[in-house]
PDB file of C-alpha atoms in Angstrom:
ATOM      1  CA  MET A   1     -31.113  20.296 -11.624  1.00  0.00           C
ATOM      2  CA  ALA A   2     -33.307  17.366 -10.476  1.00  0.00           C
ATOM      3  CA  ARG A   3     -32.617  15.971  -7.039  1.00  0.00           C
ATOM      4  CA  ASN A   4     -30.210  13.007  -7.309  1.00  0.00           C
ATOM      5  CA  PHE A   5     -29.974  13.605 -11.082  1.00  0.00           C
ATOM      6  CA  GLY A   6     -33.494  12.257 -11.594  1.00  0.00           C
ATOM      7  CA  ILE A   7     -32.550   8.694 -10.633  1.00  0.00           C
ATOM      8  CA  GLY A   8     -36.013   8.139  -9.119  1.00  0.00           C
ATOM      9  CA  THR A   9     -35.377   8.291  -5.383  1.00  0.00           C
ATOM     10  CA  ARG A  10     -34.896  11.095  -2.892  1.00  0.00           C
ATOM     11  CA  ASP A  11     -32.700   8.943  -0.629  1.00  0.00           C
ATOM     12  CA  LEU A  12     -28.984   9.631  -1.030  1.00  0.00           C
ATOM     13  CA  ALA A  13     -27.839   6.119  -0.125  1.00  0.00           C
ATOM     14  CA  GLU A  14     -30.357   4.507  -2.491  1.00  0.00           C
ATOM     15  CA  ALA A  15     -29.513   6.934  -5.300  1.00  0.00           C
ATOM     16  CA  GLY A  16     -25.873   5.936  -5.062  1.00  0.00           C
ATOM     17  CA  ARG A  17     -26.814   2.272  -5.154  1.00  0.00           C
ATOM     18  CA  GLN A  18     -28.908   2.775  -8.282  1.00  0.00           C
ATOM     19  CA  PHE A  19     -26.077   4.521 -10.105  1.00  0.00           C
ATOM     20  CA  LEU A  20     -23.825   1.614  -9.169  1.00  0.00           C
ATOM     21  CA  SER A  21     -26.433  -0.781 -10.578  1.00  0.00           C
ATOM     22  CA  ARG A  22     -26.255   1.115 -13.863  1.00  0.00           C
ATOM     23  CA  GLU A  23     -22.495   0.591 -13.854  1.00  0.00           C
ATOM     24  CA  VAL A  24     -23.068  -3.147 -13.397  1.00  0.00           C
ATOM     25  CA  ALA A  25     -25.568  -3.185 -16.285  1.00  0.00           C
ATOM     26  CA  GLN A  26     -23.003  -1.415 -18.461  1.00  0.00           C
ATOM     27  CA  LYS A  27     -20.379  -3.968 -17.367  1.00  0.00           C
ATOM     28  CA  ASN A  28     -18.195  -1.266 -15.841  1.00  0.00           C
ATOM     29  CA  LEU A  29     -18.474  -2.858 -12.401  1.00  0.00           C
ATOM     30  CA  SER A  30     -19.059  -6.380 -11.111  1.00  0.00           C
ATOM     31  CA  PHE A  31     -22.122  -7.195  -9.012  1.00  0.00           C
ATOM     32  CA  ALA A  32     -19.919  -8.132  -6.048  1.00  0.00           C
ATOM     33  CA  SER A  33     -17.973  -4.881  -6.255  1.00  0.00           C
ATOM     34  CA  SER A  34     -21.214  -2.926  -6.553  1.00  0.00           C
ATOM     35  CA  ALA A  35     -22.562  -4.471  -3.348  1.00  0.00           C
ATOM     36  CA  THR A  36     -19.339  -3.721  -1.475  1.00  0.00           C
ATOM     37  CA  VAL A  37     -19.127  -0.123  -2.693  1.00  0.00           C
ATOM     38  CA  SER A  38     -22.821   0.427  -1.934  1.00  0.00           C
ATOM     39  CA  ALA A  39     -22.345  -0.696   1.683  1.00  0.00           C
ATOM     40  CA  ARG A  40     -19.422   1.724   2.070  1.00  0.00           C
ATOM     41  CA  TRP A  41     -21.301   4.517   0.321  1.00  0.00           C
ATOM     42  CA  ARG A  42     -24.092   4.238   2.896  1.00  0.00           C
ATOM     43  CA  GLN A  43     -21.626   5.371   5.557  1.00  0.00           C
ATOM     44  CA  PHE A  44     -20.835   8.500   3.567  1.00  0.00           C
ATOM     45  CA  ALA A  45     -24.549   9.069   2.955  1.00  0.00           C
ATOM     46  CA  ALA A  46     -25.150   9.033   6.721  1.00  0.00           C
ATOM     47  CA  TYR A  47     -22.312  11.526   7.188  1.00  0.00           C
ATOM     48  CA  ALA A  48     -23.730  13.778   4.469  1.00  0.00           C
ATOM     49  CA  LYS A  49     -27.197  13.635   6.028  1.00  0.00           C
ATOM     50  CA  SER A  50     -25.740  14.702   9.380  1.00  0.00           C
ATOM     51  CA  HIS A  51     -24.441  17.793   7.554  1.00  0.00           C
ATOM     52  CA  SER A  52     -27.838  18.512   5.962  1.00  0.00           C
ATOM     53  CA  ILE A  53     -26.767  17.160   2.546  1.00  0.00           C
ATOM     54  CA  GLY A  54     -29.377  14.862   1.059  1.00  0.00           C
ATOM     55  CA  SER A  55     -28.799  15.001  -2.678  1.00  0.00           C
ATOM     56  CA  LEU A  56     -26.065  13.823  -5.014  1.00  0.00           C
ATOM     57  CA  THR A  57     -26.274  17.159  -6.788  1.00  0.00           C
ATOM     58  CA  THR A  58     -25.018  18.939  -3.663  1.00  0.00           C
ATOM     59  CA  VAL A  59     -22.181  16.539  -2.811  1.00  0.00           C
ATOM     60  CA  THR A  60     -18.895  18.361  -3.353  1.00  0.00           C
ATOM     61  CA  PRO A  61     -15.210  17.361  -3.153  1.00  0.00           C
ATOM     62  CA  ASP A  62     -14.944  19.652  -0.123  1.00  0.00           C
ATOM     63  CA  LEU A  63     -17.601  17.612   1.681  1.00  0.00           C
ATOM     64  CA  VAL A  64     -15.788  14.374   0.856  1.00  0.00           C
ATOM     65  CA  ARG A  65     -12.493  15.863   2.030  1.00  0.00           C
ATOM     66  CA  ALA A  66     -14.106  16.787   5.352  1.00  0.00           C
ATOM     67  CA  TYR A  67     -15.475  13.238   5.587  1.00  0.00           C
ATOM     68  CA  GLY A  68     -12.006  11.885   4.832  1.00  0.00           C
ATOM     69  CA  ARG A  69     -10.430  14.026   7.540  1.00  0.00           C
ATOM     70  CA  GLU A  70     -12.934  12.627  10.031  1.00  0.00           C
ATOM     71  CA  LEU A  71     -11.924   9.121   8.935  1.00  0.00           C
ATOM     72  CA  SER A  72      -8.272  10.108   9.332  1.00  0.00           C
ATOM     73  CA  ALA A  73      -8.956  11.066  12.944  1.00  0.00           C
ATOM     74  CA  LYS A  74     -10.492   7.642  13.559  1.00  0.00           C
ATOM     75  CA  VAL A  75      -7.422   5.967  12.063  1.00  0.00           C
ATOM     76  CA  ALA A  76      -5.149   8.045  14.314  1.00  0.00           C
ATOM     77  CA  ALA A  77      -7.245   7.056  17.340  1.00  0.00           C
ATOM     78  CA  GLY A  78      -6.952   3.376  16.454  1.00  0.00           C
ATOM     79  CA  LYS A  79     -10.678   3.049  15.766  1.00  0.00           C
ATOM     80  CA  MET A  80     -10.282   2.215  12.081  1.00  0.00           C
ATOM     81  CA  SER A  81      -7.590   0.788   9.828  1.00  0.00           C
ATOM     82  CA  ALA A  82      -6.001   3.016   7.207  1.00  0.00           C
ATOM     83  CA  ALA A  83      -6.915   0.483   4.541  1.00  0.00           C
ATOM     84  CA  TYR A  84     -10.607   0.642   5.426  1.00  0.00           C
ATOM     85  CA  ALA A  85     -10.550   4.438   5.496  1.00  0.00           C
ATOM     86  CA  HIS A  86      -9.014   4.411   2.010  1.00  0.00           C
ATOM     87  CA  ASN A  87     -11.789   2.076   0.874  1.00  0.00           C
ATOM     88  CA  LEU A  88     -14.496   4.384   2.242  1.00  0.00           C
ATOM     89  CA  VAL A  89     -13.086   7.404   0.408  1.00  0.00           C
ATOM     90  CA  SER A  90     -12.669   5.317  -2.747  1.00  0.00           C
ATOM     91  CA  ALA A  91     -16.336   4.285  -2.554  1.00  0.00           C
ATOM     92  CA  THR A  92     -17.499   7.904  -2.606  1.00  0.00           C
ATOM     93  CA  ASN A  93     -15.330   8.568  -5.657  1.00  0.00           C
ATOM     94  CA  THR A  94     -16.742   5.488  -7.409  1.00  0.00           C
ATOM     95  CA  VAL A  95     -20.345   6.571  -6.846  1.00  0.00           C
ATOM     96  CA  MET A  96     -19.775  10.204  -7.804  1.00  0.00           C
ATOM     97  CA  ARG A  97     -17.960   9.206 -10.994  1.00  0.00           C
ATOM     98  CA  ALA A  98     -21.027   7.151 -11.926  1.00  0.00           C
ATOM     99  CA  THR A  99     -23.277  10.224 -11.859  1.00  0.00           C
ATOM    100  CA  PRO A 100     -23.807  12.529 -14.883  1.00  0.00           C
ATOM    101  CA  ALA A 101     -21.855  15.405 -13.298  1.00  0.00           C
ATOM    102  CA  PRO A 102     -18.071  15.752 -13.704  1.00  0.00           C
ATOM    103  CA  TRP A 103     -16.186  14.700 -10.595  1.00  0.00           C
ATOM    104  CA  GLN A 104     -12.717  15.537  -9.333  1.00  0.00           C
ATOM    105  CA  PRO A 105     -11.587  12.499  -7.296  1.00  0.00           C
ATOM    106  CA  VAL A 106     -10.623  13.071  -3.663  1.00  0.00           C
ATOM    107  CA  GLN A 107      -7.251  11.595  -2.647  1.00  0.00           C
ATOM    108  CA  ALA A 108      -7.251   9.776   0.684  1.00  0.00           C
ATOM    109  CA  VAL A 109      -3.629  10.639   1.488  1.00  0.00           C
ATOM    110  CA  ALA A 110      -3.066  14.062  -0.092  1.00  0.00           C
ATOM    111  CA  ASP A 111      -6.541  15.528   0.500  1.00  0.00           C
ATOM    112  CA  CYS A 112      -7.668  13.806   3.706  1.00  0.00           C
ATOM    113  CA  GLY A 113      -4.452  13.097   5.569  1.00  0.00           C
ATOM    114  CA  ILE A 114      -5.192   9.383   5.880  1.00  0.00           C
ATOM    115  CA  GLY A 115      -1.985   7.385   6.320  1.00  0.00           C
ATOM    116  CA  ARG A 116      -0.795   5.149   3.550  1.00  0.00           C
ATOM    117  CA  ARG A 117      -2.100   1.622   3.588  1.00  0.00           C
ATOM    118  CA  SER A 118       0.075  -1.018   5.166  1.00  0.00           C
ATOM    119  CA  PHE A 119      -0.497  -4.552   3.997  1.00  0.00           C
ATOM    120  CA  VAL A 120       1.624  -6.067   6.758  1.00  0.00           C
ATOM    121  CA  ARG A 121      -0.348  -6.969   9.875  1.00  0.00           C
ATOM    122  CA  THR A 122       1.264  -5.685  13.043  1.00  0.00           C
ATOM    123  CA  MET A 123      -1.351  -6.712  15.608  1.00  0.00           C
ATOM    124  CA  ALA A 124      -2.441 -10.261  16.382  1.00  0.00           C
ATOM    125  CA  PRO A 125      -6.080 -10.879  15.376  1.00  0.00           C
ATOM    126  CA  ALA A 126      -8.474 -10.552  18.295  1.00  0.00           C
ATOM    127  CA  GLY A 127     -10.445 -13.552  17.046  1.00  0.00           C
ATOM    128  CA  LEU A 128      -7.444 -15.778  17.770  1.00  0.00           C
ATOM    129  CA  ASP A 129      -8.312 -15.566  21.474  1.00  0.00           C
ATOM    130  CA  PRO A 130     -10.895 -18.355  22.037  1.00  0.00           C
ATOM    131  CA  GLU A 131     -12.519 -16.512  24.932  1.00  0.00           C
ATOM    132  CA  ARG A 132     -13.000 -13.251  23.032  1.00  0.00           C
ATOM    133  CA  PHE A 133     -14.371 -15.133  20.050  1.00  0.00           C
ATOM    134  CA  ALA A 134     -16.761 -17.064  22.298  1.00  0.00           C
ATOM    135  CA  VAL A 135     -17.976 -13.790  23.829  1.00  0.00           C
ATOM    136  CA  ALA A 136     -18.546 -12.343  20.344  1.00  0.00           C
ATOM    137  CA  ARG A 137     -20.614 -15.358  19.302  1.00  0.00           C
ATOM    138  CA  SER A 138     -22.550 -15.214  22.570  1.00  0.00           C
ATOM    139  CA  ALA A 139     -23.315 -11.547  21.880  1.00  0.00           C
ATOM    140  CA  LEU A 140     -24.733 -12.514  18.488  1.00  0.00           C
ATOM    141  CA  VAL A 141     -26.851 -15.265  20.019  1.00  0.00           C
ATOM    142  CA  ALA A 142     -28.072 -12.870  22.725  1.00  0.00           C
ATOM    143  CA  ALA A 143     -29.096 -10.480  19.958  1.00  0.00           C
ATOM    144  CA  GLN A 144     -31.130 -13.356  18.456  1.00  0.00           C
ATOM    145  CA  ASN A 145     -28.769 -13.411  15.499  1.00  0.00           C
ATOM    146  CA  ALA A 146     -28.125 -17.114  15.020  1.00  0.00           C
ATOM    147  CA  ARG A 147     -27.197 -16.514  11.369  1.00  0.00           C
ATOM    148  CA  GLY A 148     -24.516 -14.098  12.495  1.00  0.00           C
ATOM    149  CA  ALA A 149     -23.138 -16.598  15.009  1.00  0.00           C
ATOM    150  CA  ALA A 150     -22.994 -19.262  12.291  1.00  0.00           C
ATOM    151  CA  LEU A 151     -21.367 -16.854   9.839  1.00  0.00           C
ATOM    152  CA  ALA A 152     -18.731 -15.922  12.428  1.00  0.00           C
ATOM    153  CA  GLY A 153     -17.962 -19.595  12.981  1.00  0.00           C
ATOM    154  CA  LEU A 154     -17.392 -20.191   9.265  1.00  0.00           C
ATOM    155  CA  ALA A 155     -15.159 -17.123   8.987  1.00  0.00           C
ATOM    156  CA  ARG A 156     -13.098 -18.059  12.043  1.00  0.00           C
ATOM    157  CA  HIS A 157     -12.699 -21.794  11.502  1.00  0.00           C
ATOM    158  CA  LEU A 158     -12.680 -22.073   7.695  1.00  0.00           C
ATOM    159  CA  GLY A 159     -11.282 -18.656   6.793  1.00  0.00           C
ATOM    160  CA  LEU A 160     -14.270 -17.741   4.618  1.00  0.00           C
ATOM    161  CA  ARG A 161     -15.106 -14.254   3.406  1.00  0.00           C
ATOM    162  CA  SER A 162     -18.497 -12.989   4.589  1.00  0.00           C
ATOM    163  CA  LYS A 163     -20.068 -13.513   1.162  1.00  0.00           C
ATOM    164  CA  GLU A 164     -18.592 -17.010   0.835  1.00  0.00           C
ATOM    165  CA  ALA A 165     -19.888 -17.960   4.283  1.00  0.00           C
ATOM    166  CA  ALA A 166     -23.354 -16.538   3.585  1.00  0.00           C
ATOM    167  CA  LEU A 167     -23.685 -18.429   0.293  1.00  0.00           C
ATOM    168  CA  LEU A 168     -22.224 -21.739   1.495  1.00  0.00           C
ATOM    169  CA  ASP A 169     -24.576 -24.722   1.627  1.00  0.00           C
ATOM    170  CA  ALA A 170     -23.282 -25.860   4.998  1.00  0.00           C
ATOM    171  CA  LYS A 171     -25.189 -29.163   4.941  1.00  0.00           C
ATOM    172  CA  LYS A 172     -23.540 -30.272   1.703  1.00  0.00           C
ATOM    173  CA  ALA A 173     -20.218 -28.889   2.885  1.00  0.00           C
ATOM    174  CA  LEU A 174     -20.469 -30.961   6.078  1.00  0.00           C
ATOM    175  CA  GLN A 175     -21.057 -34.114   4.037  1.00  0.00           C
ATOM    176  CA  GLU A 176     -18.034 -33.301   1.881  1.00  0.00           C
ATOM    177  CA  ALA A 177     -15.918 -32.606   4.972  1.00  0.00           C
ATOM    178  CA  GLU A 178     -16.839 -35.939   6.572  1.00  0.00           C
ATOM    179  CA  ARG A 179     -16.312 -37.927   3.382  1.00  0.00           C
ATOM    180  CA  HIS A 180     -13.274 -36.246   1.835  1.00  0.00           C
ATOM    181  CA  GLY A 181     -11.597 -34.219   4.549  1.00  0.00           C
ATOM    182  CA  HIS A 182     -12.041 -30.878   2.827  1.00  0.00           C
ATOM    183  CA  VAL A 183     -14.685 -28.366   1.765  1.00  0.00           C
ATOM    184  CA  THR A 184     -14.955 -26.882  -1.724  1.00  0.00           C
ATOM    185  CA  ILE A 185     -15.783 -23.169  -1.829  1.00  0.00           C
ATOM    186  CA  THR A 186     -17.372 -22.087  -5.116  1.00  0.00           C
ATOM    187  CA  LEU A 187     -19.924 -19.324  -4.442  1.00  0.00           C
ATOM    188  CA  GLY A 188     -19.042 -15.742  -3.577  1.00  0.00           C
ATOM    189  CA  THR A 189     -15.335 -16.192  -4.291  1.00  0.00           C
ATOM    190  CA  LYS A 190     -13.248 -13.432  -5.850  1.00  0.00           C
ATOM    191  CA  GLY A 191     -13.049 -13.866  -9.585  1.00  0.00           C
ATOM    192  CA  GLY A 192     -15.350 -16.887  -9.381  1.00  0.00           C
ATOM    193  CA  GLN A 193     -12.374 -19.153  -8.660  1.00  0.00           C
ATOM    194  CA  SER A 194     -13.165 -22.179  -6.512  1.00  0.00           C
ATOM    195  CA  ARG A 195     -10.821 -23.526  -3.856  1.00  0.00           C
ATOM    196  CA  THR A 196     -10.680 -26.216  -1.189  1.00  0.00           C
ATOM    197  CA  VAL A 197     -10.263 -25.731   2.550  1.00  0.00           C
ATOM    198  CA  PRO A 198      -8.833 -28.715   4.447  1.00  0.00           C
ATOM    199  CA  ILE A 199     -10.543 -30.034   7.556  1.00  0.00           C
ATOM    200  CA  THR A 200      -7.862 -30.127  10.240  1.00  0.00           C
ATOM    201  CA  SER A 201      -9.837 -29.326  13.393  1.00  0.00           C
ATOM    202  CA  PRO A 202     -13.078 -30.532  15.025  1.00  0.00           C
ATOM    203  CA  HIS A 203     -14.031 -26.852  15.393  1.00  0.00           C
ATOM    204  CA  GLN A 204     -14.500 -26.732  11.625  1.00  0.00           C
ATOM    205  CA  VAL A 205     -16.948 -29.618  11.661  1.00  0.00           C
ATOM    206  CA  THR A 206     -18.828 -27.981  14.527  1.00  0.00           C
ATOM    207  CA  ALA A 207     -19.006 -24.688  12.612  1.00  0.00           C
ATOM    208  CA  LEU A 208     -20.411 -26.446   9.545  1.00  0.00           C
ATOM    209  CA  ARG A 209     -22.927 -28.413  11.594  1.00  0.00           C
ATOM    210  CA  GLU A 210     -24.168 -25.287  13.397  1.00  0.00           C
ATOM    211  CA  ALA A 211     -24.456 -23.366  10.125  1.00  0.00           C
ATOM    212  CA  GLY A 212     -26.400 -26.262   8.614  1.00  0.00           C
ATOM    213  CA  GLN A 213     -28.844 -26.191  11.508  1.00  0.00           C
ATOM    214  CA  VAL A 214     -29.369 -22.447  11.096  1.00  0.00           C
ATOM    215  CA  GLN A 215     -29.956 -22.617   7.341  1.00  0.00           C
ATOM    216  CA  GLY A 216     -32.586 -25.303   7.881  1.00  0.00           C
ATOM    217  CA  ALA A 217     -34.351 -26.374   4.674  1.00  0.00           C
ATOM    218  CA  HIS A 218     -32.763 -23.474   2.753  1.00  0.00           C
ATOM    219  CA  HIS A 219     -29.506 -23.853   0.808  1.00  0.00           C
ATOM    220  CA  ASN A 220     -27.505 -21.123   2.577  1.00  0.00           C
ATOM    221  CA  LEU A 221     -27.506 -18.662   5.491  1.00  0.00           C
ATOM    222  CA  ILE A 222     -29.281 -15.843   3.651  1.00  0.00           C
ATOM    223  CA  PRO A 223     -33.034 -15.927   4.404  1.00  0.00           C
ATOM    224  CA  LYS A 224     -34.865 -17.252   1.358  1.00  0.00           C
ATOM    225  CA  ASN A 225     -37.068 -14.148   1.182  1.00  0.00           C
ATOM    226  CA  MET A 226     -34.013 -11.861   1.087  1.00  0.00           C
ATOM    227  CA  SER A 227     -31.761 -10.938  -1.856  1.00  0.00           C
ATOM    228  CA  LEU A 228     -27.990 -10.679  -1.608  1.00  0.00           C
ATOM    229  CA  ARG A 229     -28.331  -6.885  -1.751  1.00  0.00           C
ATOM    230  CA  GLN A 230     -30.885  -6.873   1.062  1.00  0.00           C
ATOM    231  CA  TRP A 231     -28.572  -9.124   3.073  1.00  0.00           C
ATOM    232  CA  GLN A 232     -25.973  -6.327   3.263  1.00  0.00           C
ATOM    233  CA  LYS A 233     -27.865  -4.520   6.028  1.00  0.00           C
ATOM    234  CA  PRO A 234     -28.104  -7.481   8.455  1.00  0.00           C
ATOM    235  CA  LEU A 235     -24.499  -8.333   7.542  1.00  0.00           C
ATOM    236  CA  GLU A 236     -23.403  -4.896   8.707  1.00  0.00           C
ATOM    237  CA  GLN A 237     -25.269  -5.473  11.984  1.00  0.00           C
ATOM    238  CA  ILE A 238     -23.345  -8.736  12.416  1.00  0.00           C
ATOM    239  CA  ARG A 239     -20.066  -6.928  11.819  1.00  0.00           C
ATOM    240  CA  ASN A 240     -20.981  -4.244  14.338  1.00  0.00           C
ATOM    241  CA  ILE A 241     -21.773  -6.759  17.084  1.00  0.00           C
ATOM    242  CA  ILE A 242     -18.497  -8.610  16.526  1.00  0.00           C
ATOM    243  CA  ARG A 243     -16.613  -5.314  16.446  1.00  0.00           C
ATOM    244  CA  SER A 244     -18.206  -4.225  19.724  1.00  0.00           C
ATOM    245  CA  VAL A 245     -16.605  -7.236  21.438  1.00  0.00           C
ATOM    246  CA  THR A 246     -13.322  -7.798  19.608  1.00  0.00           C
ATOM    247  CA  GLY A 247     -12.690  -4.308  18.247  1.00  0.00           C
ATOM    248  CA  LYS A 248     -12.434  -5.839  14.779  1.00  0.00           C
ATOM    249  CA  GLY A 249     -14.811  -7.188  12.141  1.00  0.00           C
ATOM    250  CA  LEU A 250     -15.275 -10.401  10.190  1.00  0.00           C
ATOM    251  CA  HIS A 251     -12.035 -10.022   8.220  1.00  0.00           C
ATOM    252  CA  ASP A 252     -10.142 -10.266  11.512  1.00  0.00           C
ATOM    253  CA  LEU A 253     -11.611 -13.757  11.939  1.00  0.00           C
ATOM    254  CA  ARG A 254     -10.060 -14.786   8.612  1.00  0.00           C
ATOM    255  CA  ALA A 255      -6.740 -13.545   9.957  1.00  0.00           C
ATOM    256  CA  ALA A 256      -7.250 -15.668  13.084  1.00  0.00           C
ATOM    257  CA  TYR A 257      -7.794 -18.706  10.861  1.00  0.00           C
ATOM    258  CA  ALA A 258      -4.602 -17.878   8.954  1.00  0.00           C
ATOM    259  CA  CYS A 259      -2.537 -17.543  12.141  1.00  0.00           C
ATOM    260  CA  GLU A 260      -3.910 -20.817  13.452  1.00  0.00           C
ATOM    261  CA  ARG A 261      -3.042 -22.584  10.183  1.00  0.00           C
ATOM    262  CA  TYR A 262       0.437 -21.046  10.262  1.00  0.00           C
ATOM    263  CA  ARG A 263       1.090 -22.694  13.607  1.00  0.00           C
ATOM    264  CA  GLN A 264      -0.304 -26.021  12.362  1.00  0.00           C
ATOM    265  CA  LEU A 265       1.914 -25.928   9.283  1.00  0.00           C
ATOM    266  CA  THR A 266       5.154 -24.656  10.841  1.00  0.00           C
ATOM    267  CA  GLY A 267       4.891 -25.595  14.502  1.00  0.00           C
ATOM    268  CA  HIS A 268       5.521 -21.948  15.430  1.00  0.00           C
ATOM    269  CA  ASP A 269       3.375 -18.902  16.120  1.00  0.00           C
ATOM    270  CA  ALA A 270       2.817 -16.541  13.210  1.00  0.00           C
ATOM    271  CA  PRO A 271       5.187 -13.543  13.170  1.00  0.00           C
ATOM    272  CA  VAL A 272       2.371 -11.171  14.169  1.00  0.00           C
ATOM    273  CA  VAL A 273       1.737 -13.316  17.272  1.00  0.00           C
ATOM    274  CA  ALA A 274       5.361 -14.087  18.185  1.00  0.00           C
ATOM    275  CA  GLY A 275       6.587 -10.574  17.435  1.00  0.00           C
ATOM    276  CA  ARG A 276       9.117 -11.916  14.947  1.00  0.00           C
ATOM    277  CA  MET A 277       9.545 -14.768  12.494  1.00  0.00           C
ATOM    278  CA  VAL A 278      10.493 -17.918  14.401  1.00  0.00           C
ATOM    279  CA  ALA A 279       9.997 -20.559  11.710  1.00  0.00           C
ATOM    280  CA  SER A 280      12.688 -21.140   9.089  1.00  0.00           C
ATOM    281  CA  ARG A 281      12.331 -19.069   5.940  1.00  0.00           C
ATOM    282  CA  ALA A 282      11.622 -22.199   3.931  1.00  0.00           C
ATOM    283  CA  ALA A 283       8.860 -23.366   6.306  1.00  0.00           C
ATOM    284  CA  ASP A 284       7.480 -19.837   6.503  1.00  0.00           C
ATOM    285  CA  TYR A 285       7.281 -19.515   2.722  1.00  0.00           C
ATOM    286  CA  ALA A 286       5.643 -22.928   2.295  1.00  0.00           C
ATOM    287  CA  ALA A 287       3.056 -22.058   4.964  1.00  0.00           C
ATOM    288  CA  ARG A 288       2.272 -18.704   3.347  1.00  0.00           C
ATOM    289  CA  LEU A 289       1.833 -20.371  -0.017  1.00  0.00           C
ATOM    290  CA  ARG A 290      -0.595 -22.905   1.431  1.00  0.00           C
ATOM    291  CA  ILE A 291      -2.513 -20.353   3.512  1.00  0.00           C
ATOM    292  CA  GLY A 292      -2.816 -18.038   0.517  1.00  0.00           C
ATOM    293  CA  GLU A 293      -4.437 -20.829  -1.488  1.00  0.00           C
ATOM    294  CA  GLU A 294      -6.819 -21.687   1.348  1.00  0.00           C
ATOM    295  CA  LEU A 295      -7.889 -18.049   1.709  1.00  0.00           C
ATOM    296  CA  GLY A 296      -8.423 -17.604  -2.035  1.00  0.00           C
ATOM    297  CA  HIS A 297      -5.353 -15.503  -2.798  1.00  0.00           C
ATOM    298  CA  HIS A 298      -2.758 -16.190  -5.459  1.00  0.00           C
ATOM    299  CA  ARG A 299       0.060 -14.019  -4.140  1.00  0.00           C
ATOM    300  CA  VAL A 300       2.201 -15.013  -1.201  1.00  0.00           C
ATOM    301  CA  ASP A 301       2.865 -11.395  -0.217  1.00  0.00           C
ATOM    302  CA  VAL A 302      -0.851 -10.819   0.509  1.00  0.00           C
ATOM    303  CA  VAL A 303      -0.615 -13.312   3.366  1.00  0.00           C
ATOM    304  CA  SER A 304       1.458 -10.759   5.313  1.00  0.00           C
ATOM    305  CA  SER A 305      -1.778  -8.868   5.952  1.00  0.00           C
ATOM    306  CA  TYR A 306      -2.988 -11.945   7.857  1.00  0.00           C
ATOM    307  CA  VAL A 307       0.074 -13.405   9.630  1.00  0.00           C
ATOM    308  CA  GLY A 308       2.589 -10.549   9.675  1.00  0.00           C
ATOM    309  CA  GLY A 309       5.780  -9.855   7.748  1.00  0.00           C
ATOM    310  CA  ARG A 310       8.865 -11.965   7.142  1.00  0.00           C
ATOM    311  CA  ALA A 311      11.408  -9.711   8.852  1.00  0.00           C
TER     312      ALA A 311
END
């Protein structure tokens, strides 16, 4: 059987990406989902390479189970969330199902021993600490990664997803913020649904101004000679630098934004910060509803993964 099923590359990570691209062309997968799965697949490809596996044709469920057990150990050690470990295993299943060979999916819980996902945050976001966030941004600047520092600012102070922040025209957004008191987010959103983020803090204006300076004459933070797919590699480097300082990635900065907004809206710390729910149930629910809209979610229960539960 031809290496990598004859896809046209001998690189395992690239072969997986090309099969995902076929799924996009066949409308079985969205472009955004393909990019996300491809980034996660690269981690499995590196693991496979370290075990002398370099072809899709030699990837077996047993190999993926061993990979999953290694992820499970990281979850147990507090180095990775269970949800992310589930996503990494799911990515390998997605790629392998896209190949011509039959594939028996590997179960993250039953086969790998990874704990079940919990969608209720139990630890306050590290990015909520101004000093730790400042150190993370300084680390990005020291690494000559001004785009990363700008991206981190947009995630922390406007609650943007990494793709939304990368595609935002910060110069136009700054004008909108100064004129109307909010910013409209249209590009990179889940499901293509636009939303508005209110301007309630001078830190938000500063984040937009800094991002505008970094993007220069271009219309967003992605270098104009780089595609969105090519941007995934430098984005992962940005995540790694932030994680090296805070222990968490860019999504943690969205949680910090949510906790900050919770306090603005209720006058009390978020449950994950206070250790319990201090605000009234009515104020808590109203805040969750508002925060969910600002983060681009349409279910109040999802907000628990940002600010903690209601118990």
